[in-house]
Amino acid sequence: MIVPLSHALILSAILFGLGVFCAVSRRNLIMMVLGIEIMLNSASIAFVAAALRWQNLEGQTFVLFILAVAATEVSVGLAIIVYAFRRTGSFDPGNYNLLK
Amino acid sequence: MTFLGLLFYILAAVTVAATAVAITRRNMVHAVVYLIVSFFGTAMIFYFFGAPLLAALEVIIYAGAIMVLFLFVVMMVKVDSPGEDLLPARQWIPAAVFGLIYLVIAFLMIFETRGADAPLGLLIASPRDFALYVLQNHWFSIEVISLLLLLALIGALQLGKSQTKPGTGDET
């Protein structure tokens, strides 16, 4: 017997909050994508804990798909970030005002 | 508190601390390395919760592939801006206050829910059982995911390639 489900959910909630803070408060596109990764990871923790709580493998299946979607999102997102960096020479989203 | 429970709390504390350190670094390489520590902690938590295959995949894909991709991008572009600072306090403090209120309410809801404090049992889904379950019940989703990965490959290739083509833009 290990910890109750509520403690795993609280760990997940704290990590999700840290990820939201990172994605919102940083002025750097790479750090924003890192924040999104932290959020996806915390959701995975909640899914795995719920899969153990209800003894159902659906939760672990979801985590498998979250992993695939995170890999996709990071590869395309970083390609777009590098493209934007070559166009503007900056990671700051506030500098992307070529239309102004 | 059992021995495994103590291990879980230590792992959770290390994971949260490593994440908190990572999101406040100015240097992006330091942030990525601290996040690798955090993902190793998450992988061990997955193993505690009876998902050894997912723990291995977490180390291989998250801590291995994705973080190395971040490191490559950080190394590829020259970042000479130490002036990247957080937003001014009057902008993020209201957001932090609202977020804290939601977090506290979520904690209260979790603690007030009946049945949430039943301790989780030790049960391990072996990789064989898990793989059989996924391929028997979700084979179509697996195919969709493979198509998605192919599209991501083509998209990333196209985004990287259109730089060298002449005539697309004055700056390269």
Short mmCIF file of C-alpha atoms in Angstrom, two decimals:
data_model
loop_
_atom_site.label_atom_id
_atom_site.label_comp_id
_atom_site.label_asym_id
_atom_site.label_seq_id
_atom_site.Cartn_x
_atom_site.Cartn_y
_atom_site.Cartn_z
CA MET A 1 0.00 0.00 0.00
CA ILE A 2 1.41 3.34 -0.99
CA VAL A 3 0.04 6.85 -1.09
CA PRO A 4 -3.60 7.82 -1.59
CA LEU A 5 -4.83 9.13 -4.91
CA SER A 6 -5.34 12.65 -3.55
CA HIS A 7 -1.63 13.13 -2.94
CA ALA A 8 -0.81 12.13 -6.50
CA LEU A 9 -3.47 14.56 -7.74
CA ILE A 10 -1.97 17.34 -5.61
CA LEU A 11 1.49 16.67 -7.03
CA SER A 12 -0.03 16.86 -10.49
CA ALA A 13 -1.81 20.12 -9.69
CA ILE A 14 1.37 21.74 -8.34
CA LEU A 15 3.34 20.73 -11.43
CA PHE A 16 0.56 22.02 -13.67
CA GLY A 17 0.60 25.36 -11.86
CA LEU A 18 4.36 25.63 -12.29
CA GLY A 19 3.96 24.88 -15.99
CA VAL A 20 1.28 27.54 -16.41
CA PHE A 21 3.47 30.06 -14.61
CA CYS A 22 6.39 29.23 -16.89
CA ALA A 23 4.29 29.46 -20.05
CA VAL A 24 2.67 32.76 -19.06
CA SER A 25 5.38 34.75 -17.32
CA ARG A 26 8.46 34.08 -19.43
CA ARG A 27 9.31 36.24 -22.42
CA ASN A 28 11.13 33.50 -24.26
CA LEU A 29 9.47 31.17 -26.75
CA ILE A 30 11.64 28.19 -25.81
CA MET A 31 10.76 28.58 -22.13
CA MET A 32 7.07 28.83 -23.06
CA VAL A 33 7.24 25.50 -24.91
CA LEU A 34 9.03 24.04 -21.88
CA GLY A 35 6.11 25.17 -19.74
CA ILE A 36 3.69 23.37 -22.06
CA GLU A 37 5.81 20.24 -21.70
CA ILE A 38 5.59 20.50 -17.90
CA MET A 39 1.80 20.79 -18.13
CA LEU A 40 1.49 17.70 -20.37
CA ASN A 41 3.75 15.81 -17.98
CA SER A 42 1.63 16.67 -14.94
CA ALA A 43 -1.48 15.50 -16.78
CA SER A 44 0.32 12.22 -17.43
CA ILE A 45 0.94 11.78 -13.69
CA ALA A 46 -2.76 12.26 -12.98
CA PHE A 47 -3.70 9.74 -15.68
CA VAL A 48 -1.31 7.05 -14.40
CA ALA A 49 -2.46 7.52 -10.81
CA ALA A 50 -6.11 7.27 -11.87
CA ALA A 51 -5.33 4.15 -13.89
CA LEU A 52 -3.94 2.55 -10.74
CA ARG A 53 -6.85 3.74 -8.61
CA TRP A 54 -9.52 2.19 -10.84
CA GLN A 55 -7.34 -0.71 -12.03
CA ASN A 56 -7.99 0.20 -15.64
CA LEU A 57 -5.43 0.39 -18.39
CA GLU A 58 -7.21 3.20 -20.27
CA GLY A 59 -5.28 5.77 -18.27
CA GLN A 60 -1.92 4.36 -19.24
CA THR A 61 -3.07 4.23 -22.87
CA PHE A 62 -3.84 7.93 -22.69
CA VAL A 63 -0.34 8.63 -21.40
CA LEU A 64 1.07 6.76 -24.41
CA PHE A 65 -0.85 9.07 -26.74
CA ILE A 66 0.14 12.14 -24.73
CA LEU A 67 3.78 11.16 -25.25
CA ALA A 68 3.29 10.92 -29.01
CA VAL A 69 1.43 14.23 -29.22
CA ALA A 70 4.08 15.95 -27.07
CA ALA A 71 6.85 14.72 -29.36
CA THR A 72 4.95 15.99 -32.40
CA GLU A 73 4.18 19.34 -30.83
CA VAL A 74 7.77 19.92 -29.74
CA SER A 75 9.28 19.05 -33.11
CA VAL A 76 6.96 21.30 -35.11
CA GLY A 77 7.00 24.02 -32.47
CA LEU A 78 10.78 24.18 -32.31
CA ALA A 79 10.96 24.25 -36.11
CA ILE A 80 8.60 27.23 -36.14
CA ILE A 81 10.61 28.92 -33.37
CA VAL A 82 13.88 28.51 -35.29
CA TYR A 83 12.16 29.86 -38.42
CA ALA A 84 10.90 32.90 -36.51
CA PHE A 85 14.32 33.41 -34.93
CA ARG A 86 15.96 33.50 -38.35
CA ARG A 87 13.41 36.01 -39.59
CA THR A 88 13.53 38.37 -36.62
CA GLY A 89 16.67 37.47 -34.64
CA SER A 90 14.83 37.24 -31.34
CA PHE A 91 13.04 34.77 -29.11
CA ASP A 92 10.88 37.46 -27.56
CA PRO A 93 7.30 37.17 -28.84
CA GLY A 94 6.97 40.91 -28.29
CA ASN A 95 9.41 41.49 -31.15
CA TYR A 96 7.30 39.68 -33.73
CA ASN A 97 5.70 42.80 -35.12
CA LEU A 98 6.81 42.73 -38.73
CA LEU A 99 3.35 43.82 -39.88
CA LYS A 100 3.42 47.01 -37.84
CA MET B 1 3.65 5.95 6.40
CA THR B 2 5.18 2.99 4.70
CA PHE B 3 8.62 2.86 3.14
CA LEU B 4 7.26 3.12 -0.40
CA GLY B 5 5.12 6.08 0.64
CA LEU B 6 8.19 7.83 2.03
CA LEU B 7 10.00 7.20 -1.24
CA PHE B 8 7.08 8.68 -3.16
CA TYR B 9 7.10 11.87 -1.09
CA ILE B 10 10.85 12.27 -1.54
CA LEU B 11 10.49 11.79 -5.29
CA ALA B 12 7.60 14.24 -5.46
CA ALA B 13 9.56 16.87 -3.52
CA VAL B 14 12.59 16.48 -5.78
CA THR B 15 10.43 16.67 -8.90
CA VAL B 16 8.63 19.82 -7.80
CA ALA B 17 11.86 21.47 -6.63
CA ALA B 18 13.68 20.66 -9.89
CA THR B 19 10.77 22.03 -11.93
CA ALA B 20 10.61 25.18 -9.83
CA VAL B 21 14.34 25.74 -10.29
CA ALA B 22 14.06 25.04 -14.01
CA ILE B 23 11.35 27.58 -14.78
CA THR B 24 13.21 30.41 -13.07
CA ARG B 25 16.60 30.02 -14.77
CA ARG B 26 17.75 32.74 -17.13
CA ASN B 27 20.15 30.37 -18.84
CA MET B 28 18.14 28.02 -21.06
CA VAL B 29 20.72 25.20 -20.92
CA HIS B 30 20.48 25.12 -17.13
CA ALA B 31 16.69 25.09 -17.35
CA VAL B 32 16.70 22.13 -19.75
CA VAL B 33 19.11 20.14 -17.57
CA TYR B 34 17.03 20.76 -14.43
CA LEU B 35 13.96 19.68 -16.36
CA ILE B 36 15.69 16.41 -17.25
CA VAL B 37 16.08 15.81 -13.49
CA SER B 38 12.38 16.51 -13.08
CA PHE B 39 11.44 14.06 -15.83
CA PHE B 40 13.58 11.33 -14.27
CA GLY B 41 11.61 11.84 -11.06
CA THR B 42 8.38 11.58 -13.01
CA ALA B 43 9.55 8.34 -14.59
CA MET B 44 10.21 6.85 -11.17
CA ILE B 45 6.77 7.96 -10.01
CA PHE B 46 5.29 6.16 -13.03
CA TYR B 47 7.15 3.03 -11.96
CA PHE B 48 5.70 3.34 -8.45
CA PHE B 49 2.25 3.57 -9.93
CA GLY B 50 2.67 0.30 -11.78
CA ALA B 51 3.59 1.47 -15.28
CA PRO B 52 7.11 0.20 -16.02
CA LEU B 53 6.72 0.55 -19.80
CA LEU B 54 5.60 4.15 -19.45
CA ALA B 55 8.52 4.85 -17.10
CA ALA B 56 10.94 3.58 -19.74
CA LEU B 57 9.19 5.60 -22.45
CA GLU B 58 9.29 8.71 -20.27
CA VAL B 59 13.06 8.42 -19.92
CA ILE B 60 13.58 7.59 -23.60
CA ILE B 61 11.22 10.11 -25.19
CA TYR B 62 10.87 12.98 -22.71
CA ALA B 63 14.25 13.05 -20.96
CA GLY B 64 16.06 11.67 -23.98
CA ALA B 65 14.61 12.83 -27.26
CA ILE B 66 12.60 15.95 -26.45
CA MET B 67 15.10 17.53 -24.08
CA VAL B 68 17.98 16.80 -26.46
CA LEU B 69 15.93 18.51 -29.18
CA PHE B 70 15.64 21.57 -26.91
CA LEU B 71 19.38 21.47 -26.26
CA PHE B 72 20.08 21.33 -30.00
CA VAL B 73 17.90 24.35 -30.65
CA VAL B 74 19.48 26.30 -27.80
CA MET B 75 22.93 25.47 -29.16
CA MET B 76 21.99 26.12 -32.80
CA VAL B 77 20.88 29.71 -32.36
CA LYS B 78 23.12 32.28 -30.82
CA VAL B 79 21.45 33.77 -27.80
CA ASP B 80 23.18 36.91 -26.64
CA SER B 81 20.36 38.42 -24.64
CA PRO B 82 20.97 38.20 -20.91
CA GLY B 83 18.30 40.86 -20.56
CA GLU B 84 15.44 38.37 -20.85
CA ASP B 85 13.59 39.25 -17.71
CA LEU B 86 10.30 38.25 -16.20
CA LEU B 87 7.27 40.40 -16.80
CA PRO B 88 6.85 43.34 -14.44
CA ALA B 89 5.31 42.38 -11.13
CA ARG B 90 2.14 44.36 -11.59
CA GLN B 91 1.35 42.22 -14.63
CA TRP B 92 1.86 38.75 -13.25
CA ILE B 93 0.81 39.22 -9.62
CA PRO B 94 -2.95 39.31 -10.39
CA ALA B 95 -2.57 36.19 -12.53
CA ALA B 96 -0.65 34.48 -9.73
CA VAL B 97 -3.33 35.42 -7.18
CA PHE B 98 -6.13 34.02 -9.35
CA GLY B 99 -4.12 30.88 -10.03
CA LEU B 100 -3.44 30.38 -6.31
CA ILE B 101 -7.15 30.73 -5.53
CA TYR B 102 -7.97 28.04 -8.10
CA LEU B 103 -5.19 25.81 -6.75
CA VAL B 104 -6.45 26.10 -3.16
CA ILE B 105 -10.00 25.32 -4.25
CA ALA B 106 -8.73 22.31 -6.19
CA PHE B 107 -6.91 21.05 -3.08
CA LEU B 108 -10.06 21.43 -0.99
CA MET B 109 -12.12 19.59 -3.61
CA ILE B 110 -9.60 16.77 -3.74
CA PHE B 111 -9.61 16.40 0.04
CA GLU B 112 -13.39 16.60 0.36
CA THR B 113 -14.08 13.95 -2.27
CA ARG B 114 -15.07 10.65 -0.72
CA GLY B 115 -12.87 7.75 -1.71
CA ALA B 116 -9.92 9.86 -2.76
CA ASP B 117 -8.00 8.99 0.39
CA ALA B 118 -8.12 5.24 -0.10
CA PRO B 119 -4.52 4.14 -0.44
CA LEU B 120 -3.51 2.91 -3.86
CA GLY B 121 -2.56 -0.72 -4.07
CA LEU B 122 0.58 -2.10 -5.56
CA LEU B 123 -0.29 -3.40 -8.99
CA ILE B 124 2.01 -3.59 -11.96
CA ALA B 125 0.82 -3.70 -15.54
CA SER B 126 3.52 -5.69 -17.27
CA PRO B 127 4.66 -4.35 -20.64
CA ARG B 128 3.25 -7.44 -22.34
CA ASP B 129 -0.24 -6.96 -20.89
CA PHE B 130 -0.18 -3.25 -21.60
CA ALA B 131 0.94 -3.70 -25.20
CA LEU B 132 -1.69 -6.37 -25.82
CA TYR B 133 -4.37 -4.12 -24.35
CA VAL B 134 -3.36 -1.14 -26.46
CA LEU B 135 -3.06 -3.04 -29.72
CA GLN B 136 -6.31 -4.93 -29.21
CA ASN B 137 -8.47 -1.99 -28.21
CA HIS B 138 -6.81 1.07 -29.74
CA TRP B 139 -5.18 -0.09 -32.96
CA PHE B 140 -6.88 2.63 -34.99
CA SER B 141 -5.58 5.38 -32.68
CA ILE B 142 -2.10 3.95 -33.09
CA GLU B 143 -2.43 4.34 -36.85
CA VAL B 144 -3.67 7.92 -36.47
CA ILE B 145 -0.71 8.70 -34.20
CA SER B 146 1.71 7.29 -36.75
CA LEU B 147 0.15 9.48 -39.43
CA LEU B 148 0.48 12.47 -37.08
CA LEU B 149 4.18 11.76 -36.55
CA LEU B 150 4.69 11.50 -40.31
CA LEU B 151 2.97 14.86 -40.80
CA ALA B 152 5.16 16.40 -38.09
CA LEU B 153 8.25 15.07 -39.85
CA ILE B 154 7.18 16.56 -43.18
CA GLY B 155 6.19 19.85 -41.56
CA ALA B 156 9.45 20.27 -39.67
CA LEU B 157 11.40 19.40 -42.82
CA GLN B 158 9.47 21.95 -44.86
CA LEU B 159 9.91 24.66 -42.23
CA GLY B 160 13.63 24.06 -42.08
CA LYS B 161 14.10 23.74 -45.81
CA SER B 162 12.29 26.85 -47.04
CA GLN B 163 15.06 28.99 -45.57
CA THR B 164 17.64 27.99 -48.13
CA LYS B 165 15.36 28.39 -51.14
CA PRO B 166 16.16 31.65 -52.92
CA GLY B 167 13.41 34.15 -53.41
CA THR B 168 11.35 33.37 -50.33
CA GLY B 169 12.56 36.36 -48.38
CA ASP B 170 15.33 38.91 -48.27
CA GLU B 171 16.78 37.70 -44.98
CA THR B 172 17.84 34.12 -44.49
#
